[in-house]
């Protein structure tokens, strides 16, 4: 697995702002965005989901600002900016470790979509999860072979249109039918903790989630793959617009979540919205939400697969890697019980630890120290140890702080003295 220049080329670089927004939103509105985890709600209430979504929106806006200041929008680009920087500025163990994390970051996306598919299989179809997952993976491989990039963009457009239609219709339908006060009082009765905002760790949660998601967005292969399709002068506007739209969508998703919960306590399922739409209003709304969820999963994974393909110089090693990865993830997922929150917390250590390094790699002209890879691994190990001993939030915070300190010290040791020193 190695990167060659021809593997970085992207066939198009001409999407307008609107098309860019559609493509970016289709990538980031995935299973964990549409479907909520009870464990997160119990710990932090509605603000957890709002914070998670708004953090992603803010990360888009920050990325657009960084790209504008770096001069990215002033010159044409037909390749992934992240892969280009990795190739130009990294070597030795630095390149090996970052490439490893580059591939590992995609596992989080697959696992979360696996969880979403498993819940759909349990609730909607009453089909054994292994059979559903196997069928789903075969379908994804077929989509990857048959759909062109233009086909994926058309699928993204269909998904966003259906999503907006559903998000507008469902809250209006339920609040008119049942009354907003009825929904509110139902949640106060069955789930009073959802409106509780005095958790002592809530501020730490906000800060840590924002940093982790910023690291995820800056190191996300799918996002950089899609950015390379957008006209350079439209990139900042596309990212800013995506962030604003995503933040506004939070209100609609929160309203749907309130509708899903107001009629009673929830059961054993890891994912809430689909469960309660199925229980409260069977019929066309359930079917519509099922279609939307499937499209969210498929569009997210298709872009992830195409972005990963660009990492490889030829198709054959890519398909060897992809099939091997899917077989491994399938075996692990069937053997180990996972939740969305567990997956997000686990991979957050990669995102938040690598954030200082990625900022240095992408937006700094400084030379990368040859021991940066060790600083990343050491920071992550210290954070995980703290997380296991105290809590994941404290571990993530420590990982980030240690990573910042070590990266700063390494840059100071590698700085070339000038005449003024």
JSON list of C-alpha atoms in Angstrom, two decimals, residues 36-172:
[
{"chain": "A", "resi": 36, "resn": "UNK", "atom": "CA", "xyz": [-29.44, 8.47, 18.31]},
{"chain": "A", "resi": 37, "resn": "UNK", "atom": "CA", "xyz": [-27.80, 6.52, 21.10]},
{"chain": "A", "resi": 38, "resn": "UNK", "atom": "CA", "xyz": [-29.64, 6.15, 24.44]},
{"chain": "A", "resi": 39, "resn": "UNK", "atom": "CA", "xyz": [-26.39, 6.11, 26.40]},
{"chain": "A", "resi": 40, "resn": "UNK", "atom": "CA", "xyz": [-25.46, 9.57, 25.10]},
{"chain": "A", "resi": 41, "resn": "UNK", "atom": "CA", "xyz": [-28.93, 10.89, 25.84]},
{"chain": "A", "resi": 42, "resn": "UNK", "atom": "CA", "xyz": [-28.95, 9.49, 29.37]},
{"chain": "A", "resi": 43, "resn": "UNK", "atom": "CA", "xyz": [-25.57, 11.08, 30.12]},
{"chain": "A", "resi": 44, "resn": "UNK", "atom": "CA", "xyz": [-26.00, 14.48, 28.49]},
{"chain": "A", "resi": 45, "resn": "UNK", "atom": "CA", "xyz": [-29.63, 14.88, 27.34]},
{"chain": "A", "resi": 46, "resn": "UNK", "atom": "CA", "xyz": [-30.72, 16.50, 24.12]},
{"chain": "A", "resi": 47, "resn": "UNK", "atom": "CA", "xyz": [-27.72, 18.81, 24.23]},
{"chain": "A", "resi": 48, "resn": "UNK", "atom": "CA", "xyz": [-25.41, 15.88, 23.44]},
{"chain": "A", "resi": 49, "resn": "UNK", "atom": "CA", "xyz": [-26.88, 15.39, 19.98]},
{"chain": "A", "resi": 50, "resn": "UNK", "atom": "CA", "xyz": [-27.10, 19.12, 19.34]},
{"chain": "A", "resi": 51, "resn": "UNK", "atom": "CA", "xyz": [-23.49, 19.59, 20.44]},
{"chain": "A", "resi": 52, "resn": "UNK", "atom": "CA", "xyz": [-22.28, 16.73, 18.24]},
{"chain": "A", "resi": 53, "resn": "UNK", "atom": "CA", "xyz": [-23.98, 18.11, 15.13]},
{"chain": "A", "resi": 54, "resn": "UNK", "atom": "CA", "xyz": [-23.08, 21.75, 15.74]},
{"chain": "A", "resi": 55, "resn": "UNK", "atom": "CA", "xyz": [-19.47, 20.70, 16.37]},
{"chain": "A", "resi": 56, "resn": "UNK", "atom": "CA", "xyz": [-19.38, 19.15, 12.90]},
{"chain": "A", "resi": 57, "resn": "UNK", "atom": "CA", "xyz": [-20.85, 22.33, 11.41]},
{"chain": "A", "resi": 58, "resn": "UNK", "atom": "CA", "xyz": [-18.26, 24.49, 13.16]},
{"chain": "A", "resi": 59, "resn": "UNK", "atom": "CA", "xyz": [-15.50, 22.17, 11.93]},
{"chain": "A", "resi": 60, "resn": "UNK", "atom": "CA", "xyz": [-16.60, 22.78, 8.33]},
{"chain": "A", "resi": 61, "resn": "UNK", "atom": "CA", "xyz": [-16.48, 26.54, 8.85]},
{"chain": "A", "resi": 62, "resn": "UNK", "atom": "CA", "xyz": [-13.03, 26.31, 10.47]},
{"chain": "A", "resi": 63, "resn": "UNK", "atom": "CA", "xyz": [-11.75, 24.15, 7.61]},
{"chain": "A", "resi": 64, "resn": "UNK", "atom": "CA", "xyz": [-13.04, 26.65, 5.04]},
{"chain": "A", "resi": 65, "resn": "UNK", "atom": "CA", "xyz": [-11.26, 29.49, 6.86]},
{"chain": "A", "resi": 66, "resn": "UNK", "atom": "CA", "xyz": [-7.98, 27.57, 7.03]},
{"chain": "A", "resi": 67, "resn": "UNK", "atom": "CA", "xyz": [-8.13, 26.72, 3.32]},
{"chain": "A", "resi": 68, "resn": "UNK", "atom": "CA", "xyz": [-8.83, 30.32, 2.40]},
{"chain": "A", "resi": 69, "resn": "UNK", "atom": "CA", "xyz": [-5.86, 31.57, 4.44]},
{"chain": "A", "resi": 70, "resn": "UNK", "atom": "CA", "xyz": [-3.54, 28.87, 3.07]},
{"chain": "A", "resi": 71, "resn": "UNK", "atom": "CA", "xyz": [-4.06, 30.04, -0.51]},
{"chain": "A", "resi": 72, "resn": "UNK", "atom": "CA", "xyz": [-5.84, 26.84, -1.49]},
{"chain": "A", "resi": 73, "resn": "UNK", "atom": "CA", "xyz": [-8.65, 28.70, -3.27]},
{"chain": "A", "resi": 74, "resn": "UNK", "atom": "CA", "xyz": [-6.24, 30.71, -5.43]},
{"chain": "A", "resi": 75, "resn": "UNK", "atom": "CA", "xyz": [-4.95, 27.78, -7.50]},
{"chain": "A", "resi": 76, "resn": "UNK", "atom": "CA", "xyz": [-6.59, 24.83, -9.29]},
{"chain": "A", "resi": 77, "resn": "UNK", "atom": "CA", "xyz": [-6.57, 21.43, -7.59]},
{"chain": "A", "resi": 78, "resn": "UNK", "atom": "CA", "xyz": [-7.35, 18.04, -9.06]},
{"chain": "A", "resi": 79, "resn": "UNK", "atom": "CA", "xyz": [-6.21, 15.87, -6.18]},
{"chain": "A", "resi": 80, "resn": "UNK", "atom": "CA", "xyz": [-6.82, 15.30, -2.50]},
{"chain": "A", "resi": 81, "resn": "UNK", "atom": "CA", "xyz": [-5.08, 18.11, -0.61]},
{"chain": "A", "resi": 82, "resn": "UNK", "atom": "CA", "xyz": [-4.49, 15.80, 2.35]},
{"chain": "A", "resi": 83, "resn": "UNK", "atom": "CA", "xyz": [-2.88, 13.05, 0.28]},
{"chain": "A", "resi": 84, "resn": "UNK", "atom": "CA", "xyz": [-0.78, 15.61, -1.56]},
{"chain": "A", "resi": 85, "resn": "UNK", "atom": "CA", "xyz": [0.55, 17.04, 1.71]},
{"chain": "A", "resi": 86, "resn": "UNK", "atom": "CA", "xyz": [1.22, 13.56, 3.06]},
{"chain": "A", "resi": 87, "resn": "UNK", "atom": "CA", "xyz": [3.26, 12.73, -0.01]},
{"chain": "A", "resi": 88, "resn": "UNK", "atom": "CA", "xyz": [5.16, 16.02, -0.10]},
{"chain": "A", "resi": 89, "resn": "UNK", "atom": "CA", "xyz": [6.00, 16.51, 3.59]},
{"chain": "A", "resi": 90, "resn": "UNK", "atom": "CA", "xyz": [6.16, 13.03, 5.17]},
{"chain": "A", "resi": 91, "resn": "UNK", "atom": "CA", "xyz": [8.69, 10.23, 4.96]},
{"chain": "A", "resi": 92, "resn": "UNK", "atom": "CA", "xyz": [9.88, 7.23, 6.93]},
{"chain": "A", "resi": 93, "resn": "UNK", "atom": "CA", "xyz": [7.91, 6.31, 10.05]},
{"chain": "A", "resi": 94, "resn": "UNK", "atom": "CA", "xyz": [5.93, 9.55, 9.90]},
{"chain": "A", "resi": 95, "resn": "UNK", "atom": "CA", "xyz": [4.47, 8.54, 6.55]},
{"chain": "A", "resi": 96, "resn": "UNK", "atom": "CA", "xyz": [3.90, 4.94, 7.63]},
{"chain": "A", "resi": 97, "resn": "UNK", "atom": "CA", "xyz": [2.05, 5.83, 10.84]},
{"chain": "A", "resi": 98, "resn": "UNK", "atom": "CA", "xyz": [-0.08, 8.57, 9.26]},
{"chain": "A", "resi": 99, "resn": "UNK", "atom": "CA", "xyz": [-1.01, 6.28, 6.35]},
{"chain": "A", "resi": 100, "resn": "UNK", "atom": "CA", "xyz": [-1.99, 3.62, 8.87]},
{"chain": "A", "resi": 101, "resn": "UNK", "atom": "CA", "xyz": [-4.25, 6.08, 10.72]},
{"chain": "A", "resi": 102, "resn": "UNK", "atom": "CA", "xyz": [-5.56, 7.29, 7.35]},
{"chain": "A", "resi": 103, "resn": "UNK", "atom": "CA", "xyz": [-6.87, 3.80, 6.63]},
{"chain": "A", "resi": 104, "resn": "UNK", "atom": "CA", "xyz": [-7.97, 3.10, 10.22]},
{"chain": "A", "resi": 105, "resn": "UNK", "atom": "CA", "xyz": [-10.15, 6.23, 10.27]},
{"chain": "A", "resi": 106, "resn": "UNK", "atom": "CA", "xyz": [-12.46, 4.60, 7.74]},
{"chain": "A", "resi": 107, "resn": "UNK", "atom": "CA", "xyz": [-13.17, 1.69, 10.09]},
{"chain": "A", "resi": 108, "resn": "UNK", "atom": "CA", "xyz": [-15.19, 3.99, 12.36]},
{"chain": "A", "resi": 109, "resn": "UNK", "atom": "CA", "xyz": [-17.51, 4.85, 9.48]},
{"chain": "A", "resi": 110, "resn": "UNK", "atom": "CA", "xyz": [-18.03, 1.19, 8.60]},
{"chain": "A", "resi": 111, "resn": "UNK", "atom": "CA", "xyz": [-18.69, 0.11, 12.18]},
{"chain": "A", "resi": 112, "resn": "UNK", "atom": "CA", "xyz": [-21.29, 2.83, 12.77]},
{"chain": "A", "resi": 113, "resn": "UNK", "atom": "CA", "xyz": [-23.10, 1.90, 9.57]},
{"chain": "A", "resi": 114, "resn": "UNK", "atom": "CA", "xyz": [-22.94, -1.77, 10.63]},
{"chain": "A", "resi": 115, "resn": "UNK", "atom": "CA", "xyz": [-24.70, -0.85, 13.87]},
{"chain": "A", "resi": 116, "resn": "UNK", "atom": "CA", "xyz": [-27.34, 1.08, 11.94]},
{"chain": "A", "resi": 117, "resn": "UNK", "atom": "CA", "xyz": [-27.93, -1.83, 9.56]},
{"chain": "A", "resi": 118, "resn": "UNK", "atom": "CA", "xyz": [-28.12, -4.33, 12.42]},
{"chain": "A", "resi": 119, "resn": "UNK", "atom": "CA", "xyz": [-30.82, -2.28, 14.15]},
{"chain": "A", "resi": 120, "resn": "UNK", "atom": "CA", "xyz": [-32.76, -1.90, 10.91]},
{"chain": "A", "resi": 121, "resn": "UNK", "atom": "CA", "xyz": [-32.54, -5.65, 10.47]},
{"chain": "A", "resi": 122, "resn": "UNK", "atom": "CA", "xyz": [-33.79, -6.29, 14.01]},
{"chain": "A", "resi": 123, "resn": "UNK", "atom": "CA", "xyz": [-36.60, -3.75, 14.06]},
{"chain": "A", "resi": 124, "resn": "UNK", "atom": "CA", "xyz": [-37.86, -3.53, 10.50]},
{"chain": "A", "resi": 125, "resn": "UNK", "atom": "CA", "xyz": [-37.14, -6.83, 8.83]},
{"chain": "A", "resi": 126, "resn": "UNK", "atom": "CA", "xyz": [-36.87, -9.36, 11.65]},
{"chain": "A", "resi": 127, "resn": "UNK", "atom": "CA", "xyz": [-34.01, -11.01, 9.77]},
{"chain": "A", "resi": 128, "resn": "UNK", "atom": "CA", "xyz": [-30.85, -12.43, 11.42]},
{"chain": "A", "resi": 129, "resn": "UNK", "atom": "CA", "xyz": [-28.18, -9.74, 11.55]},
{"chain": "A", "resi": 130, "resn": "UNK", "atom": "CA", "xyz": [-25.36, -11.82, 9.97]},
{"chain": "A", "resi": 131, "resn": "UNK", "atom": "CA", "xyz": [-27.51, -12.53, 6.92]},
{"chain": "A", "resi": 132, "resn": "UNK", "atom": "CA", "xyz": [-28.51, -8.87, 6.55]},
{"chain": "A", "resi": 133, "resn": "UNK", "atom": "CA", "xyz": [-24.93, -7.65, 6.93]},
{"chain": "A", "resi": 134, "resn": "UNK", "atom": "CA", "xyz": [-23.62, -10.17, 4.40]},
{"chain": "A", "resi": 135, "resn": "UNK", "atom": "CA", "xyz": [-26.28, -9.12, 1.88]},
{"chain": "A", "resi": 136, "resn": "UNK", "atom": "CA", "xyz": [-25.56, -5.45, 2.56]},
{"chain": "A", "resi": 137, "resn": "UNK", "atom": "CA", "xyz": [-21.80, -5.85, 2.03]},
{"chain": "A", "resi": 138, "resn": "UNK", "atom": "CA", "xyz": [-22.35, -7.67, -1.26]},
{"chain": "A", "resi": 139, "resn": "UNK", "atom": "CA", "xyz": [-24.64, -4.85, -2.33]},
{"chain": "A", "resi": 140, "resn": "UNK", "atom": "CA", "xyz": [-22.05, -2.20, -1.41]},
{"chain": "A", "resi": 141, "resn": "UNK", "atom": "CA", "xyz": [-19.36, -3.99, -3.43]},
{"chain": "A", "resi": 142, "resn": "UNK", "atom": "CA", "xyz": [-21.76, -4.10, -6.40]},
{"chain": "A", "resi": 143, "resn": "UNK", "atom": "CA", "xyz": [-22.57, -0.38, -6.04]},
{"chain": "A", "resi": 144, "resn": "UNK", "atom": "CA", "xyz": [-18.87, 0.44, -5.89]},
{"chain": "A", "resi": 145, "resn": "UNK", "atom": "CA", "xyz": [-18.22, -1.41, -9.14]},
{"chain": "A", "resi": 146, "resn": "UNK", "atom": "CA", "xyz": [-21.29, -0.23, -11.05]},
{"chain": "A", "resi": 147, "resn": "UNK", "atom": "CA", "xyz": [-21.81, 3.42, -10.04]},
{"chain": "A", "resi": 148, "resn": "UNK", "atom": "CA", "xyz": [-19.69, 6.18, -11.55]},
{"chain": "A", "resi": 149, "resn": "UNK", "atom": "CA", "xyz": [-18.87, 9.30, -9.56]},
{"chain": "A", "resi": 150, "resn": "UNK", "atom": "CA", "xyz": [-21.65, 11.11, -11.41]},
{"chain": "A", "resi": 151, "resn": "UNK", "atom": "CA", "xyz": [-24.04, 8.33, -10.37]},
{"chain": "A", "resi": 152, "resn": "UNK", "atom": "CA", "xyz": [-22.98, 8.78, -6.74]},
{"chain": "A", "resi": 153, "resn": "UNK", "atom": "CA", "xyz": [-23.57, 12.55, -6.97]},
{"chain": "A", "resi": 154, "resn": "UNK", "atom": "CA", "xyz": [-27.07, 11.95, -8.38]},
{"chain": "A", "resi": 155, "resn": "UNK", "atom": "CA", "xyz": [-27.74, 9.53, -5.54]},
{"chain": "A", "resi": 156, "resn": "UNK", "atom": "CA", "xyz": [-26.52, 12.17, -3.08]},
{"chain": "A", "resi": 157, "resn": "UNK", "atom": "CA", "xyz": [-28.91, 14.70, -4.61]},
{"chain": "A", "resi": 158, "resn": "UNK", "atom": "CA", "xyz": [-31.86, 12.31, -4.32]},
{"chain": "A", "resi": 159, "resn": "UNK", "atom": "CA", "xyz": [-30.97, 11.60, -0.70]},
{"chain": "A", "resi": 160, "resn": "UNK", "atom": "CA", "xyz": [-30.74, 15.28, 0.29]},
{"chain": "A", "resi": 161, "resn": "UNK", "atom": "CA", "xyz": [-34.06, 16.12, -1.43]},
{"chain": "A", "resi": 162, "resn": "UNK", "atom": "CA", "xyz": [-35.86, 13.26, 0.32]},
{"chain": "A", "resi": 163, "resn": "UNK", "atom": "CA", "xyz": [-34.21, 14.08, 3.63]},
{"chain": "A", "resi": 164, "resn": "UNK", "atom": "CA", "xyz": [-35.28, 17.73, 3.59]},
{"chain": "A", "resi": 165, "resn": "UNK", "atom": "CA", "xyz": [-38.81, 16.76, 2.59]},
{"chain": "A", "resi": 166, "resn": "UNK", "atom": "CA", "xyz": [-39.04, 14.30, 5.47]},
{"chain": "A", "resi": 167, "resn": "UNK", "atom": "CA", "xyz": [-37.53, 16.69, 8.02]},
{"chain": "A", "resi": 168, "resn": "UNK", "atom": "CA", "xyz": [-40.04, 19.37, 7.09]},
{"chain": "A", "resi": 169, "resn": "UNK", "atom": "CA", "xyz": [-43.06, 17.05, 7.02]},
{"chain": "A", "resi": 170, "resn": "UNK", "atom": "CA", "xyz": [-42.61, 14.87, 10.13]},
{"chain": "A", "resi": 171, "resn": "UNK", "atom": "CA", "xyz": [-42.41, 17.64, 12.79]},
{"chain": "A", "resi": 172, "resn": "UNK", "atom": "CA", "xyz": [-45.32, 19.53, 11.25]}
]
